[in-house]
Amino acid sequence: MSTPSIETADKVRALGREILPAVPGSQAIYAGQHEQEPYAGISLTRDARYGPHERNRLDVFAAGGAAGKRPIFVFVHGGGFVMGDKHQPGSPYLDNIALWAARHGMVGINITYRLAPEFKFPSGAEDLAAAVTWARERASDFGGDPDRIFVMGTSAGAVHVADFIAHPQFAAARAGVKGAILLSGVYDLTLSSAPPNEAYYGDDRSNAAAMSSLPGLLASLVRLQFVVTEYDPVMFERQAQRVLEAWSERHGQWPDFIRLMGHNHLTSTFHLNTDDDYLGVQMLRFMATA
Amino acid sequence: MSTPSIETADKVRALGREILPAVPGSQAIYAGQHEQEPYAGISLTRDARYGPHERNRLDVFAAGGAAGKRPIFVFVHGGGFVMGDKHQPGSPYLDNIALWAARHGMVGINITYRLAPEFKFPSGAEDLAAAVTWARERASDFGGDPDRIFVMGTSAGAVHVADFIAHPQFAAARAGVKGAILLSGVYDLTLSSAPPNEAYYGDDRSNAAAMSSLPGLLASLVRLQFVVTEYDPVMFERQAQRVLEAWSERHGQWPDFIRLMGHNHLTSTFHLNTDDDYLGVQMLRFMATA
């Protein structure tokens, strides 16, 4: 079974489209399907420091025994710029994402980063750039390939990934980055439906266009995969629609784009590394051609 | 396995986006996975006449043994308005679609209809209206529920289904129709990317807006599910994009909409009733809530 069953999709639908009230229910739906620590056959390095701030920490997951250089997969959590973490102790999340990467022959890295309101745009992308640089420089320690790096983020994490891909100050840090997977992000801050997120962007919206990643994404040589879920809040649909329109206009056809049926803003990541491998298969297809 | 594997999706991708050159290859990919006639446990009525023309023929598939009234599922083939048929003798197509419906507790009906250039707009929708009326009136003969009818079409067939749903002259024939599934159709003939299809629409484009189903679809009380495939020709993406934009504007959010990954304009129907049940699950979810 590689897509949510009718029964599971009904449970997700019953949680509605609002994000925070759906967290416990979304965690519960997939909780029983996840691996428990210690993870069999996985070499796990917790809380390696990739920068000076207390939140500049990352976890590295690598399966033992595999020969050769493995792609490096870096995941960036969500949390509205003001909360979230790579790992909730005692919970399978978000270890499940880096584990999914390790179980598919990659070095999986989950990062934590600095938060608003103390740290503002583009601090998230700066931290991702530092984490990718850290991973590239230490790739051989983990059997990783510094020339084959993928980055993925969800929600605010997708914004950080998009900013890292789009803005010119991160060009050097993008060395070896072959692809980016963007789940339910905001890429055009000028849309009226885009949330203000003053904590991260400040009160001055006059530079909304300059802070938006969309123009840079459209011109990017790094390959991109976009995902929005069936039960995402509507403003994420508007962002996806904007991407489809702009990408069509620029490139003549849609980008790699998935509407993930039977999932919400949270289960899109919580279900990874379970029997539901629909998104996983699309991600592997994307990475194989990137 | 309920989605095309990486290997199968690669085969589909290799066939490209053009429709006609991809027909043999698309048929071959799923040929070995289909049931062969005679279909076990299926009561099959071939070539029942639902109208005066030689092409007003339909096939009815119903599983034996089930009690009670079953939803009626009517499928309309594609073929660019000028060709196509419900059944290719010696081939599993498109029996597989009505069989899928019968295997999921419905009465499955495949129809053939009149073709352009002899028969013009809206002859396809007229034939579908006649077939639905035929099915509603004879529902009890097949254990069907005349108050729970679904219609589905692909390509030109989706246009006929959309016209049937959208235009006022078919209101009476729509009695009992609860939902419509539209695969890779053209709904807005005013888009510059919309194909002219003069054979069906004639040379006069001045009434393109009036012949378009989109306004009627937006106002329809019949529930709708839209599908476009990853490897559809780009003009079908443009139509899907137009639907997303117009639906968002009218209803505040997207419709039930699936981008079918790993499939092309043909495998979207050729794969039904195989182990790949991704689209099938989405169709069953749609019908359960329609």
XYZ file of C-alpha atoms in Angstrom:
580
model
C 0.000 0.000 0.000
C 1.773 3.068 -1.137
C -0.777 5.812 -0.815
C -3.044 6.719 2.101
C -5.942 4.274 2.159
C -9.463 5.646 2.010
C -9.676 5.138 5.784
C -6.396 6.932 6.519
C -7.219 9.761 4.139
C -10.584 10.159 5.911
C -8.759 10.526 9.232
C -6.493 13.195 7.757
C -9.453 15.014 6.213
C -11.261 15.029 9.576
C -8.352 17.021 11.046
C -9.177 20.004 8.835
C -6.866 22.491 7.159
C -5.676 24.496 10.169
C -2.143 23.507 11.100
C -1.635 23.774 14.862
C -4.855 22.031 15.966
C -3.971 19.147 13.649
C -0.520 18.432 15.102
C -1.412 15.754 17.701
C -3.860 13.977 15.391
C -1.420 14.031 12.498
C 1.367 12.641 14.672
C -0.921 9.887 15.943
C -2.002 8.618 12.508
C 1.494 7.438 11.562
C 3.068 6.986 15.035
C 2.682 3.212 15.125
C 4.314 2.726 11.741
C 7.703 4.237 12.567
C 10.993 2.700 13.606
C 12.018 3.121 17.237
C 15.464 4.038 18.549
C 17.973 2.529 18.426
C 17.608 2.339 14.645
C 18.884 -0.976 13.347
C 21.956 -0.729 11.155
C 22.085 3.066 11.313
C 25.102 5.074 12.390
C 23.590 8.124 14.114
C 25.474 11.269 15.123
C 23.333 13.615 17.236
C 23.689 17.346 17.685
C 26.827 17.984 15.709
C 27.487 21.742 15.739
C 27.596 23.465 12.380
C 27.693 27.064 13.679
C 28.125 29.231 16.756
C 24.482 29.455 17.883
C 22.952 26.901 20.232
C 20.422 25.965 17.512
C 23.141 25.352 14.897
C 22.898 21.604 15.432
C 22.306 18.700 13.094
C 21.837 14.939 13.219
C 23.494 12.626 10.698
C 21.957 9.249 9.757
C 23.884 6.777 7.623
C 23.269 3.107 6.992
C 26.300 0.934 7.604
C 27.824 -1.365 5.087
C 27.131 0.522 1.881
C 30.170 1.131 -0.263
C 31.031 4.236 -2.205
C 29.893 7.812 -2.016
C 26.285 8.364 -1.102
C 24.107 11.376 -1.935
C 23.732 13.776 0.974
C 20.159 14.695 1.902
C 19.606 17.720 4.173
C 16.154 18.346 5.672
C 14.893 21.644 7.140
C 11.925 21.527 9.538
C 8.965 23.915 9.629
C 7.413 25.894 12.454
C 6.364 29.292 11.141
C 9.889 30.752 11.576
C 9.371 30.914 15.352
C 9.410 27.307 16.540
C 10.153 23.699 15.609
C 13.082 21.372 15.918
C 14.736 18.572 14.010
C 13.819 16.056 16.693
C 11.248 15.665 19.408
C 12.742 13.313 22.029
C 10.589 10.235 22.548
C 8.862 10.824 19.208
C 9.648 9.287 15.814
C 9.500 12.759 14.258
C 11.439 14.119 12.431
C 14.051 11.371 12.658
C 11.768 9.540 10.205
C 12.820 11.849 7.367
C 16.586 11.475 7.679
C 15.987 7.761 8.332
C 14.019 7.532 5.071
C 17.039 9.021 3.287
C 19.452 6.628 5.014
C 17.208 3.644 4.198
C 17.380 4.702 0.526
C 21.141 4.824 0.265
C 21.773 8.431 1.248
C 23.387 10.227 4.142
C 20.372 11.817 5.873
C 20.903 15.056 7.788
C 18.264 16.865 9.877
C 19.077 20.414 10.907
C 17.826 22.844 13.528
C 18.258 26.571 12.898
C 17.894 29.999 14.498
C 14.393 31.372 15.006
C 12.494 34.627 14.760
C 11.818 37.120 16.185
C 15.428 37.235 17.438
C 16.830 36.204 14.062
C 15.326 37.651 10.920
C 15.426 37.071 7.156
C 17.567 35.491 5.782
C 18.940 33.806 8.957
C 17.267 30.465 8.111
C 18.900 30.298 4.702
C 22.212 31.418 6.245
C 22.041 28.515 8.667
C 21.143 26.075 5.902
C 24.107 27.387 3.911
C 26.372 26.771 6.915
C 24.931 23.269 7.409
C 25.395 22.361 3.739
C 28.964 23.690 3.873
C 29.581 21.639 7.026
C 28.184 18.526 5.326
C 30.173 19.061 2.144
C 33.438 19.506 4.035
C 32.878 16.422 6.196
C 31.220 14.288 3.525
C 33.970 11.694 3.499
C 33.534 11.082 7.251
C 30.029 9.758 6.517
C 30.548 8.150 3.110
C 28.791 11.111 1.503
C 29.322 12.563 -1.966
C 30.079 16.309 -1.745
C 29.099 16.688 -5.390
C 25.625 15.218 -4.937
C 23.700 17.133 -2.285
C 19.905 17.445 -2.028
C 18.046 19.819 0.266
C 14.414 19.563 1.342
C 12.248 21.704 3.559
C 8.645 21.999 4.638
C 6.628 25.155 5.366
C 9.039 27.726 6.857
C 11.750 25.142 6.122
C 10.748 25.227 2.449
C 11.108 29.000 2.558
C 14.634 28.649 3.920
C 15.502 26.087 1.242
C 13.975 28.300 -1.456
C 15.883 31.360 -0.199
C 19.107 29.317 -0.120
C 18.539 28.248 -3.729
C 17.315 31.621 -4.994
C 19.440 34.368 -3.506
C 22.896 35.200 -4.892
C 24.748 35.437 -1.575
C 24.454 31.648 -1.185
C 25.991 30.764 -4.557
C 29.259 29.479 -3.100
C 27.468 27.434 -0.431
C 25.355 25.803 -3.142
C 28.373 23.999 -4.627
C 27.417 20.378 -5.206
C 23.694 20.990 -4.594
C 21.854 19.111 -7.340
C 18.242 19.411 -6.284
C 15.784 20.936 -3.830
C 12.414 19.577 -2.703
C 9.985 22.239 -1.530
C 6.945 21.148 0.498
C 4.205 23.695 1.111
C 6.304 26.816 1.045
C 5.797 30.537 0.431
C 7.794 31.808 -2.533
C 6.079 35.041 -3.531
C 5.622 37.427 -0.612
C 3.814 39.946 -2.809
C 0.631 37.845 -3.082
C -2.168 39.326 -0.999
C -2.745 35.879 0.505
C 0.888 35.542 1.660
C 1.106 35.643 5.464
C 2.943 38.699 6.833
C 5.226 36.745 9.215
C 6.499 40.033 10.653
C 8.542 38.121 13.223
C 10.857 36.948 10.440
C 10.475 39.625 7.772
C 9.930 42.707 9.922
C 7.183 45.275 9.488
C 8.482 46.874 6.315
C 6.882 45.132 3.319
C 8.389 47.477 0.760
C 11.063 44.898 -0.035
C 8.659 41.943 -0.234
C 9.544 41.378 -3.870
C 13.269 41.419 -3.153
C 12.863 38.936 -0.292
C 10.747 36.566 -2.422
C 12.518 33.501 -3.755
C 10.313 33.014 -6.816
C 12.416 34.983 -9.343
C 15.557 33.171 -8.245
C 13.825 29.792 -8.306
C 12.646 30.409 -11.869
C 16.229 31.121 -12.947
C 17.862 28.403 -10.847
C 20.121 25.755 -12.364
C 19.462 23.569 -9.297
C 16.563 21.238 -10.123
C 13.402 21.770 -8.110
C 10.461 19.632 -7.026
C 7.382 21.348 -5.582
C 4.761 19.680 -3.381
C 1.488 20.954 -1.927
C -0.919 18.747 -0.011
C -4.647 18.208 -0.467
C -5.455 19.639 2.965
C -2.896 22.435 3.127
C -4.237 25.831 4.199
C -5.468 27.623 1.094
C -2.652 30.167 1.053
C -0.203 27.349 0.234
C -2.411 26.434 -2.740
C -2.173 30.042 -3.877
C 1.607 29.849 -3.673
C 1.633 26.588 -5.648
C -0.680 28.142 -8.224
C 1.635 31.125 -8.521
C 4.582 28.774 -9.080
C 2.690 26.865 -11.791
C 1.729 30.095 -13.558
C 5.184 31.655 -13.366
C 6.962 28.421 -14.292
C 4.685 27.880 -17.300
C 5.307 31.410 -18.462
C 9.073 31.114 -18.064
C 9.728 27.511 -19.075
C 6.712 26.643 -21.239
C 5.493 23.864 -18.957
C 4.944 23.019 -15.308
C 7.820 22.167 -12.986
C 8.067 18.825 -11.209
C 4.955 19.395 -9.107
C 2.959 17.037 -6.916
C -0.385 17.620 -5.245
C -0.132 15.113 -2.420
C -3.582 13.572 -2.008
C -4.826 12.364 1.370
C -2.227 14.391 3.270
C -2.161 17.646 5.207
C 0.548 20.187 6.014
C 2.010 17.843 8.641
C 1.450 14.275 7.451
C 3.375 15.165 4.280
C 6.500 14.714 6.406
C 5.179 12.526 9.247
C 4.369 9.672 6.842
C 7.840 9.397 5.317
C 9.549 6.050 6.006
C 6.218 4.219 6.414
C 4.486 1.864 3.973
C 3.037 4.916 2.203
C 5.860 5.477 -0.249
C 4.026 7.589 -2.838
C 5.885 10.822 -2.091
C 9.061 8.845 -1.466
C 8.884 7.307 -4.942
C 8.384 10.748 -6.497
C 11.356 12.093 -4.535
C 13.558 9.201 -5.650
C 12.457 9.729 -9.265
C 13.308 13.407 -8.953
C 16.728 12.734 -7.446
C 17.547 10.096 -10.074
C 17.132 12.665 -12.850
C 18.536 15.742 -11.044
C 2.476 -1.309 -5.163
C -0.062 1.332 -5.847
C 1.805 3.864 -7.899
C 4.008 3.443 -10.957
C 7.391 2.175 -9.818
C 10.470 4.150 -10.743
C 11.091 1.626 -13.530
C 7.537 1.854 -14.925
C 7.511 5.640 -14.677
C 10.804 5.724 -16.589
C 9.198 3.665 -19.374
C 6.283 6.077 -19.539
C 8.596 9.077 -19.537
C 10.607 7.597 -22.402
C 7.440 7.627 -24.540
C 7.375 11.438 -24.510
C 4.434 13.804 -24.424
C 3.045 13.359 -27.926
C -0.083 11.235 -27.867
C -0.339 9.176 -31.051
C 3.273 7.925 -31.189
C 2.895 6.773 -27.567
C -0.166 4.564 -28.100
C 1.524 1.186 -28.733
C 4.137 1.684 -26.017
C 1.530 2.822 -23.496
C -0.676 -0.166 -24.263
C 2.282 -2.518 -23.887
C 3.365 -1.280 -20.457
C 0.182 -2.490 -18.756
C -0.970 -5.203 -21.188
C 0.301 -8.138 -19.133
C -1.427 -6.952 -15.962
C -4.999 -7.034 -17.271
C -7.757 -9.610 -16.995
C -8.561 -11.615 -20.111
C -12.014 -12.432 -21.455
C -14.112 -14.152 -20.315
C -13.986 -12.037 -17.143
C -14.560 -14.213 -14.071
C -17.762 -13.470 -12.222
C -18.767 -10.606 -14.514
C -22.068 -10.355 -16.327
C -21.196 -8.608 -19.603
C -23.673 -7.161 -22.099
C -21.973 -6.038 -25.314
C -23.164 -3.467 -27.801
C -26.510 -2.540 -26.321
C -28.014 0.236 -28.469
C -28.794 3.495 -26.701
C -29.597 5.536 -29.815
C -30.290 5.372 -33.540
C -26.742 5.760 -34.850
C -24.474 2.778 -35.426
C -22.025 4.177 -32.847
C -24.724 4.566 -30.168
C -23.560 1.382 -28.478
C -22.493 0.594 -24.940
C -21.143 -2.332 -22.920
C -22.398 -3.085 -19.409
C -20.200 -4.832 -16.825
C -21.664 -6.002 -13.503
C -20.265 -8.381 -10.923
C -22.635 -11.148 -9.961
C -23.769 -11.866 -6.456
C -23.805 -8.381 -4.993
C -27.055 -7.388 -3.367
C -28.763 -4.024 -3.505
C -28.472 -1.054 -5.795
C -25.025 -0.309 -7.130
C -23.679 3.044 -8.339
C -23.662 3.360 -12.116
C -20.341 4.373 -13.661
C -20.344 5.571 -17.288
C -17.021 6.006 -19.125
C -16.465 8.049 -22.314
C -13.361 7.288 -24.419
C -11.071 9.801 -26.089
C -9.786 10.087 -29.647
C -9.674 13.748 -30.587
C -13.396 13.837 -31.531
C -12.632 11.911 -34.731
C -11.748 8.381 -33.631
C -11.698 5.914 -30.756
C -13.966 3.218 -29.451
C -15.046 1.716 -26.167
C -13.385 -1.573 -26.983
C -10.596 -2.841 -29.161
C -11.288 -6.531 -29.825
C -8.448 -8.726 -28.655
C -7.161 -5.939 -26.387
C -7.824 -5.405 -22.675
C -8.608 -1.733 -23.418
C -10.945 -0.074 -22.545
C -12.811 -2.982 -20.975
C -10.385 -2.481 -18.090
C -12.146 0.710 -17.019
C -15.693 -0.637 -16.782
C -14.194 -3.782 -15.226
C -12.487 -1.632 -12.586
C -15.896 -0.154 -11.754
C -17.537 -3.584 -11.616
C -14.727 -4.927 -9.403
C -15.419 -2.038 -7.000
C -19.128 -2.658 -6.570
C -20.485 -0.545 -9.420
C -22.245 -1.180 -12.691
C -19.578 -0.221 -15.221
C -20.690 1.107 -18.616
C -18.402 1.944 -21.548
C -19.929 3.949 -24.368
C -19.085 4.631 -28.005
C -20.414 7.813 -29.594
C -20.743 9.671 -32.900
C -17.634 11.281 -34.358
C -16.579 14.425 -36.156
C -16.402 15.708 -38.792
C -19.824 14.238 -39.626
C -21.201 15.036 -36.182
C -20.324 18.335 -34.564
C -20.572 20.019 -31.155
C -22.393 19.068 -28.976
C -23.083 15.622 -30.488
C -20.755 13.854 -28.008
C -22.568 15.304 -25.004
C -25.913 14.511 -26.659
C -24.875 10.885 -26.983
C -23.646 10.770 -23.398
C -26.992 12.248 -22.303
C -28.789 9.513 -24.222
C -26.555 6.813 -22.724
C -27.071 8.105 -19.185
C -30.825 8.234 -19.792
C -30.699 4.678 -21.137
C -28.752 3.522 -18.063
C -31.048 5.311 -15.628
C -34.165 3.807 -17.188
C -32.732 0.272 -17.225
C -30.826 0.517 -13.944
C -32.908 -2.141 -12.230
C -32.049 -4.660 -14.956
C -28.406 -4.464 -13.870
C -28.799 -3.894 -10.117
C -27.924 -0.231 -10.647
C -29.024 2.765 -8.608
C -30.610 5.407 -10.886
C -30.030 8.028 -8.194
C -26.288 7.441 -7.983
C -24.664 7.863 -11.378
C -21.035 8.840 -12.056
C -19.609 9.827 -15.422
C -15.960 9.855 -16.416
C -14.203 10.778 -19.624
C -10.687 11.224 -20.928
C -9.408 13.747 -23.492
C -12.236 14.354 -25.995
C -14.318 12.123 -23.725
C -13.644 14.528 -20.847
C -14.855 17.346 -23.082
C -18.102 15.456 -23.724
C -18.549 14.777 -20.016
C -17.791 18.425 -19.190
C -20.257 19.660 -21.832
C -22.893 17.257 -20.494
C -22.372 18.615 -16.976
C -22.071 22.266 -17.961
C -24.662 23.076 -20.596
C -28.305 23.705 -19.709
C -29.905 21.555 -22.410
C -28.706 18.434 -20.571
C -30.236 19.313 -17.198
C -32.997 16.710 -17.413
C -30.590 13.989 -18.535
C -28.360 14.761 -15.543
C -30.982 13.488 -13.073
C -29.251 11.196 -10.607
C -25.748 12.204 -11.715
C -23.725 12.763 -8.542
C -20.219 13.217 -9.839
C -18.008 13.578 -12.891
C -14.339 12.655 -13.281
C -12.514 14.640 -15.945
C -9.157 13.342 -17.192
C -7.041 15.629 -19.365
C -9.849 17.626 -20.942
C -10.252 21.000 -22.623
C -12.710 23.243 -20.785
C -11.869 26.751 -21.956
C -11.776 27.058 -25.745
C -10.768 30.725 -25.517
C -7.221 29.976 -24.340
C -4.705 30.604 -27.079
C -3.220 27.171 -26.365
C -6.574 25.400 -26.851
C -6.517 23.238 -29.985
C -8.888 24.410 -32.728
C -10.451 20.978 -33.375
C -12.338 22.417 -36.340
C -13.686 18.975 -37.197
C -15.873 19.109 -34.099
C -16.336 22.826 -33.481
C -16.348 24.138 -37.041
C -14.331 27.045 -38.373
C -16.200 29.819 -36.599
C -14.463 30.552 -33.286
C -16.687 33.506 -32.433
C -18.742 31.326 -30.125
C -15.732 29.667 -28.424
C -16.744 31.109 -25.054
C -20.310 29.854 -25.398
C -19.119 26.357 -26.334
C -16.682 26.215 -23.384
C -17.771 24.168 -20.412
C -15.755 26.057 -17.785
C -18.452 28.561 -16.700
C -20.994 25.774 -16.333
C -18.523 23.566 -14.469
C -17.796 26.369 -12.002
C -21.514 26.698 -11.263
C -22.307 22.985 -11.304
C -23.971 21.242 -8.389
C -22.594 17.937 -9.683
C -19.317 17.269 -7.879
C -16.217 17.256 -10.047
C -12.803 15.647 -9.929
C -10.095 16.882 -12.315
C -6.998 14.920 -13.357
C -4.025 15.854 -15.502
C -1.021 13.596 -15.993
C 2.683 14.309 -15.582
C 3.384 13.646 -19.266
C 0.267 15.161 -20.810
C 0.868 17.514 -23.726
C 1.389 20.999 -22.332
C -1.935 22.342 -23.551
C -3.714 20.035 -21.069
C -1.581 21.537 -18.277
C -2.736 24.957 -19.419
C -6.343 23.809 -19.189
C -5.762 22.387 -15.703
C -4.069 25.618 -14.663
C -7.042 27.597 -15.971
C -9.391 25.371 -13.943
C -7.315 25.876 -10.770
C -7.266 29.653 -11.257
C -10.976 29.951 -12.050
C -12.018 27.537 -9.305
C -9.909 29.374 -6.704
C -11.429 32.664 -7.744
C -14.976 31.318 -7.616
C -14.835 28.921 -4.667
C -11.880 30.197 -2.631
C -9.880 27.002 -2.981
C -8.874 24.368 -5.522
C -11.269 21.682 -6.704
C -10.600 17.980 -6.229
C -7.552 17.935 -8.495
C -4.898 15.301 -9.084
C -1.661 15.585 -11.020
C -1.110 11.940 -11.874
C 2.628 11.304 -11.585
C 4.358 8.706 -13.735
C 1.518 8.594 -16.256
C 0.851 10.018 -19.701
C -2.312 10.922 -21.616
C -2.972 7.228 -22.305
C -1.696 5.243 -19.324
C -4.021 7.315 -17.113
C -6.769 4.995 -18.350
C -4.752 1.978 -19.513
C -3.485 1.302 -15.971
C -6.902 1.139 -14.302
C -7.730 -2.284 -12.827
C -4.043 -3.175 -12.343
C -2.001 -3.209 -9.126
C -1.446 0.534 -9.545
C -4.509 1.731 -7.658
C -3.412 5.299 -6.901
C -5.918 6.963 -9.239
C -8.498 4.315 -8.364
C -8.221 5.144 -4.665
C -8.652 8.857 -5.416
C -11.700 8.081 -7.568
C -13.253 5.945 -4.820
C -12.572 8.691 -2.255
C -14.244 11.193 -4.575
C -17.289 8.997 -5.161
C -17.669 8.251 -1.446
C -18.081 11.954 -0.684
C -19.998 13.012 -3.828
